[in-house]
Every structure is written in structure tokens, then in C-alpha cells.
Coordinates of C-alpha atoms and ligand atoms in Angstrom, one line a residue:
M1 CA 0.0 0.3 -0.1
P2 CA 1.2 3.3 -0.6
E3 CA 3.0 5.6 2.0
T4 CA 0.8 8.4 2.7
G5 CA -0.9 9.8 6.2
A6 CA -4.0 8.0 5.1
T7 CA -5.7 5.6 7.6
Y8 CA -7.1 1.8 6.8
P9 CA -9.7 0.9 9.3
L10 CA -8.9 -2.7 9.7
E11 CA -11.1 -5.3 10.9
V12 CA -10.0 -8.8 12.3
S13 CA -12.1 -12.2 12.6
I14 CA -10.6 -15.5 14.0
L15 CA -12.5 -18.7 13.0
K16 CA -10.9 -21.5 14.3
D17 CA -7.2 -20.9 13.4
V18 CA -7.7 -18.8 10.6
A19 CA -7.5 -15.0 11.3
T20 CA -9.0 -13.0 8.0
L21 CA -7.7 -9.4 8.2
T22 CA -10.3 -7.1 6.2
I23 CA -10.2 -3.6 5.6
D24 CA -13.4 -1.7 6.2
T25 CA -14.3 0.5 3.0
T26 CA -17.3 1.6 4.1
G27 CA -16.9 3.8 7.8
P28 CA -20.5 3.9 9.5
S29 CA -23.4 1.6 8.4
L30 CA -24.6 1.9 5.1
F31 CA -28.0 2.6 6.3
K32 CA -27.1 6.0 7.4
R33 CA -27.5 8.7 5.0
G34 CA -25.5 11.1 7.0
Y35 CA -28.3 13.6 7.3
R36 CA -29.9 12.8 10.5
V37 CA -28.7 14.7 13.0
A38 CA -31.3 14.0 15.9
K39 CA -34.1 11.4 16.3
G40 CA -36.8 10.9 18.4
E41 CA -38.3 7.9 20.0
A42 CA -38.1 4.3 17.9
P43 CA -36.8 5.9 14.8
L44 CA -36.7 3.8 11.7
K45 CA -33.5 3.3 9.9
E46 CA -33.2 5.4 6.7
N47 CA -33.1 2.2 4.4
F48 CA -36.1 0.7 6.2
A49 CA -37.9 4.0 5.5
A50 CA -37.0 4.0 2.0
A51 CA -38.2 0.5 1.5
L52 CA -41.7 1.5 3.1
V53 CA -42.1 4.1 0.7
L54 CA -41.2 2.0 -2.5
L55 CA -43.7 -0.4 -1.3
T56 CA -46.6 1.8 -2.0
N57 CA -48.0 2.8 -5.3
W58 CA -46.6 6.6 -4.7
H59 CA -45.1 8.5 -7.6
N60 CA -43.9 12.2 -7.3
D61 CA -46.9 14.0 -8.7
L62 CA -49.1 12.4 -5.8
P63 CA -49.5 14.1 -2.1
F64 CA -47.8 12.0 0.0
Y65 CA -48.5 12.1 4.0
D66 CA -46.6 10.8 7.0
P67 CA -48.9 11.8 10.1
T68 CA -46.7 10.3 12.2
T69 CA -43.7 11.3 11.6
G70 CA -41.3 11.5 14.4
S71 CA -37.8 12.6 13.0
G72 CA -39.1 12.9 9.7
T73 CA -37.3 10.0 8.1
I74 CA -40.1 8.4 5.9
A75 CA -41.2 11.9 4.5
I76 CA -37.6 12.6 3.9
E77 CA -36.6 9.2 2.3
A78 CA -39.8 9.7 -0.1
A79 CA -38.5 13.6 -0.8
M80 CA -35.0 12.2 -1.9
I81 CA -37.0 9.0 -4.1
G82 CA -38.9 11.9 -5.7
R83 CA -36.0 13.9 -6.6
N84 CA -33.8 10.8 -7.5
I85 CA -31.3 11.9 -4.8
A86 CA -28.6 9.2 -4.6
P87 CA -28.8 8.0 -0.9
G88 CA -25.1 8.0 -0.5
L89 CA -24.6 11.6 -1.7
H90 CA -24.5 13.2 1.6
R91 CA -22.3 11.3 3.4
N92 CA -18.5 10.1 3.1
F93 CA -17.4 6.8 2.8
A94 CA -14.1 5.3 4.4
F95 CA -12.4 4.8 1.1
E96 CA -12.6 7.9 0.1
Q97 CA -9.5 8.5 2.6
F98 CA -7.7 5.6 0.9
A99 CA -4.6 6.9 -1.1
L100 CA -5.2 4.2 -3.9
T101 CA -8.7 6.0 -4.5
P102 CA -8.4 8.2 -7.6
S103 CA -9.8 11.5 -6.3
D104 CA -10.7 12.9 -9.8
L105 CA -12.9 9.5 -10.5
L106 CA -14.5 10.2 -6.8
A107 CA -15.5 13.8 -7.7
Q108 CA -16.4 12.1 -11.2
V109 CA -18.8 9.6 -9.7
R110 CA -20.3 12.2 -7.3
D111 CA -20.9 14.6 -10.3
E112 CA -23.0 12.0 -12.3
A113 CA -25.0 11.1 -9.1
A114 CA -25.9 14.5 -8.5
A115 CA -26.5 15.0 -12.4
Q116 CA -29.4 12.5 -11.8
E117 CA -31.4 14.4 -9.5
N118 CA -34.5 16.2 -10.7
D119 CA -36.3 19.3 -9.9
A120 CA -39.6 17.8 -9.2
Q121 CA -42.3 20.1 -7.1
L122 CA -43.2 17.6 -4.6
D123 CA -46.3 17.9 -2.1
I124 CA -44.9 15.8 0.9
M125 CA -46.0 16.7 4.4
G126 CA -44.9 14.7 7.7
A127 CA -47.1 15.7 10.8
D128 CA -46.3 14.7 14.7
I129 CA -48.4 15.6 18.1
N130 CA -44.8 16.7 19.2
Q131 CA -43.5 20.0 18.3
E132 CA -40.2 19.2 19.9
M133 CA -40.1 16.2 16.8
V134 CA -41.3 18.9 14.2
E135 CA -38.2 21.0 14.7
I136 CA -35.9 17.9 14.9
A137 CA -37.7 16.6 11.2
N138 CA -36.9 20.1 9.8
N139 CA -33.1 20.0 10.7
N140 CA -32.9 16.8 9.1
A141 CA -34.6 17.8 6.2
H142 CA -32.3 20.6 6.0
Q143 CA -29.4 18.1 6.4
A144 CA -30.7 16.1 3.7
G145 CA -31.1 19.0 1.1
V146 CA -34.9 18.6 1.0
L147 CA -36.4 21.2 3.3
K148 CA -38.0 22.9 0.2
Q149 CA -39.9 19.8 -0.7
V150 CA -41.4 18.6 2.8
R151 CA -43.7 20.5 5.3
F152 CA -43.5 19.5 8.8
K153 CA -46.5 20.6 11.2
Q154 CA -47.5 19.8 14.5
L155 CA -50.9 18.0 14.1
A156 CA -52.6 15.2 15.6
V157 CA -53.8 12.4 14.0
K158 CA -57.8 12.7 14.3
D159 CA -57.4 16.7 13.5
Y160 CA -56.1 15.7 9.7
K161 CA -58.4 17.3 6.9
P162 CA -57.1 16.2 3.4
E163 CA -56.7 19.1 0.8
S164 CA -56.9 16.7 -2.1
E165 CA -58.8 13.8 -3.3
R166 CA -55.8 11.3 -4.0
G167 CA -52.6 10.6 -2.2
V168 CA -50.6 8.1 -0.3
I169 CA -50.3 7.9 3.7
V170 CA -47.6 5.9 5.3
S171 CA -47.3 6.1 9.0
N172 CA -45.1 4.1 11.6
P173 CA -47.1 5.1 14.6
P174 CA -46.2 3.9 18.3
Y175 CA -46.6 0.0 18.7
G176 CA -47.6 0.1 22.3
K177 CA -44.9 -2.6 23.3
R178 CA -44.5 -0.9 26.8
L179 CA -46.5 -2.1 29.4
N180 CA -49.9 -0.2 29.5
D181 CA -49.2 1.6 26.1
I182 CA -51.2 -0.8 24.0
Q183 CA -54.2 1.1 25.1
V184 CA -53.0 4.3 23.6
A185 CA -51.7 2.6 20.6
R186 CA -55.1 1.0 19.9
Q187 CA -57.0 4.3 20.6
L188 CA -54.8 5.9 17.9
Y189 CA -55.5 3.5 15.5
K190 CA -59.1 3.9 16.0
E191 CA -58.8 7.5 15.5
M192 CA -56.9 6.8 12.2
G193 CA -59.4 4.5 11.0
E194 CA -62.3 7.2 11.7
V195 CA -60.0 9.8 9.8
Y196 CA -58.7 7.7 6.9
R197 CA -61.4 5.5 6.3
P198 CA -63.7 8.0 4.0
M199 CA -60.6 8.8 2.3
T200 CA -61.0 6.4 -0.3
G201 CA -59.0 8.1 -3.1
W202 CA -55.9 7.8 -0.8
S203 CA -54.0 4.7 -0.3
K204 CA -52.8 3.9 3.2
Y205 CA -49.9 2.1 4.4
I206 CA -49.4 1.8 8.3
L207 CA -46.8 -0.6 9.9
T208 CA -47.4 -1.8 13.6
S209 CA -46.1 -4.8 15.6
D210 CA -49.7 -5.3 16.7
L211 CA -51.1 -7.8 14.5
T212 CA -54.8 -7.0 15.6
F213 CA -54.4 -3.6 14.1
E214 CA -57.3 -4.1 11.7
N215 CA -59.9 -4.6 14.5
S216 CA -58.9 -0.9 16.0
F217 CA -58.8 0.4 12.6
G218 CA -62.2 -0.7 11.6
Q219 CA -61.5 -2.3 8.1
K220 CA -59.7 -5.4 7.2
A221 CA -56.5 -4.3 5.2
T222 CA -56.6 -4.8 1.1
K223 CA -52.9 -6.8 2.0
R224 CA -50.7 -7.4 4.8
R225 CA -47.2 -7.7 4.6
K226 CA -44.6 -9.4 7.1
L227 CA -41.8 -7.2 7.8
Y228 CA -39.1 -7.3 10.3
N229 CA -38.2 -3.7 11.6
G230 CA -34.8 -4.6 13.2
T231 CA -35.8 -8.0 15.0
L232 CA -39.3 -7.1 15.8
R233 CA -42.1 -8.9 13.8
T234 CA -44.4 -6.1 12.2
D235 CA -47.2 -6.2 9.5
Y236 CA -47.6 -3.5 7.0
F237 CA -50.9 -2.7 6.6
Q238 CA -52.2 -1.4 3.2
Y239 CA -55.4 0.0 2.0
W240 CA -55.3 0.6 -1.7
A241 CA -57.1 3.8 -2.8
Q242 CA -60.1 2.9 -5.1
R243 CA -59.6 3.7 -8.9
P244 CA -61.0 7.3 -9.6
K245 CA -64.1 7.0 -11.7
H246 CA -64.1 8.3 -15.2
Ligands
SAM1 C1 -42.7 5.5 16.3 S1 -42.5 7.1 16.3 C2 -42.0 7.6 14.6 C3 -40.6 7.5 14.3 C4 -40.2 8.0 12.9 N1 -40.7 7.0 11.9 C5 -38.8 8.2 12.7 O1 -37.8 7.5 12.0 O2 -38.4 9.2 13.4 C6 -44.0 7.7 16.4 C7 -44.4 9.0 16.6 O3 -45.9 9.4 16.7 C8 -46.1 10.5 17.4 N2 -47.7 10.4 17.7 C9 -48.0 9.6 18.7 N3 -49.3 9.9 18.8 C10 -49.8 10.7 18.0 C11 -51.2 11.6 17.4 N4 -52.1 11.4 18.1 N5 -50.8 12.0 16.1 C12 -49.6 12.6 15.7 N6 -48.7 11.8 16.1 C13 -48.4 10.7 17.2 C14 -45.0 10.3 18.6 O4 -44.7 11.4 18.8 C15 -44.0 9.9 17.5 O5 -43.0 10.9 17.4

């Protein structure tokens, strides 16, 4: 390896009598995009939040709403997808410091990724009952470069009034895992049902580990999809929009 001041993070693993030395080319885990300066309670990993968006029928000319936004991860990932922003563009990788990485090639690859961004006008909103989370989400959106594409506001689920006929809701509400919290979570799912059931032009996608969610929501899901949020078994309850009548 060339003589430079560069450092090469090494990892050693030993299995039986064989030691393997590997160089870490990534640095912080790949799911970290580098924009999340602060988090709330039970934040989703960024790549998991992106997967939740990609599992919906959303495209970037439809309204998108996350009613339990916390630190804003789902709404920010939707904005990045909507504008085709490469997920690693706002972070660094360990290999960038390696002497054998050609800096001109690195700059070229970053420029190519940046050139693929579009300037689509997006209608994305995130809301949370907790004003502190709204400030955190705004900071994170600013870091991710999507502050102009996402609006965050303080709003309780029960007070939401849709501004358009069609759109997509993605929510990662509290799961009520702690003792005594399940009744509060189920009350929230009931409120979601009351507000969202009449919104038949909207598709709704709600992730929870409460597998009886449909009872509280008051409607059987169009489809349920089993997902692991880390090690926790959850279902992604999907309520598909009715097609517009012509
Ligand atoms: C599991 S956290 C969401 C985490 C988020 N996906 C993230 O990655 O940061 C659930 C959020 O729902 C919010 N919440 C709880 N009850 C609510 C309600 N009635 N209306 C709106 N938000 C609510 C909480 O304040 C919390 O921030």
C-alpha cells in the first residue's frame, strides 16, 4: 500500500485457527445517509423507511403524508426518492480517504449522481403531535437538502383534513410495546380509522407490531405484508385507494 498519512480501518475475525484481516471500505453503516442529526423515540433506519415508501404505489406527482413523522425519516426518504437523490450523496465513505482511491474519479462519480437529480415539485407533508419532533424533522430535512420539498407541522392524527382527493399515507405509529401503552396505541389506530376510512381516494400504509391492528382501525386491510423492523415482527397494513371513476 502506498506510503501516505491515510488510515485504513482494519477488522480482524478469527475462526478456528484462521485469522482474516479485512479493510473496512465503508465506515459508518450503509443505512446511515448522514442527514439525521437528531432522532426521536424508535426512529426507523433510513433504508427501511425508503423500503416502506418503495412498497407503496406513490409516484412523485401524488401528495404524500406521514402523520406520525417523528424525526421525519419516511417523509425525507420519500423526498429523496421523488427527486432521485442518491442515498449516499450526503455522507462520506472510508475508502474516500484511501491513497489508492483516485480523487478525480471520486469527484466524477459524485457529479454523475448529482446530475441525475430532478427538480420535481413535491407535495410531501409530515406531522407529529409533538412540536419538538417537528423541529428535529425540519433540521434533518435541511441536512438532507430537501427542506423545500417537505413541510412538517404539529398536528394530531384526529385533526387531519385532506387537501386533495388522492394521495398516499405512510405511517409508523407507536406500537404500544411497553406495559400499559397498548391501549393508547389502539386508541390512535381507532382515530386513524375514523379519519382515513372515508378517504377512499388515498392509499394508506401503516406499520405496526400489533397484529390485531385491523380491529382498532375498523377495516380489513387490502393486503398485509410481514416485515422485520430490526428483530421485531411487524405487519405493513395496506389499504389501497379506489380507482377514480371516469
Ligand atoms: C415510532 S415514532 C415515529 C418514528 C419515525 N418513523 C422516525 O423514523 O423518526 C411515532 C411518532 O408518533 C407520534 N404520535 C403519537 N401519537 C400521535 C398522534 N395522536 N398524532 C400524531 N402523532 C402522534 C409520536 O410523537 C412519535 O414521534
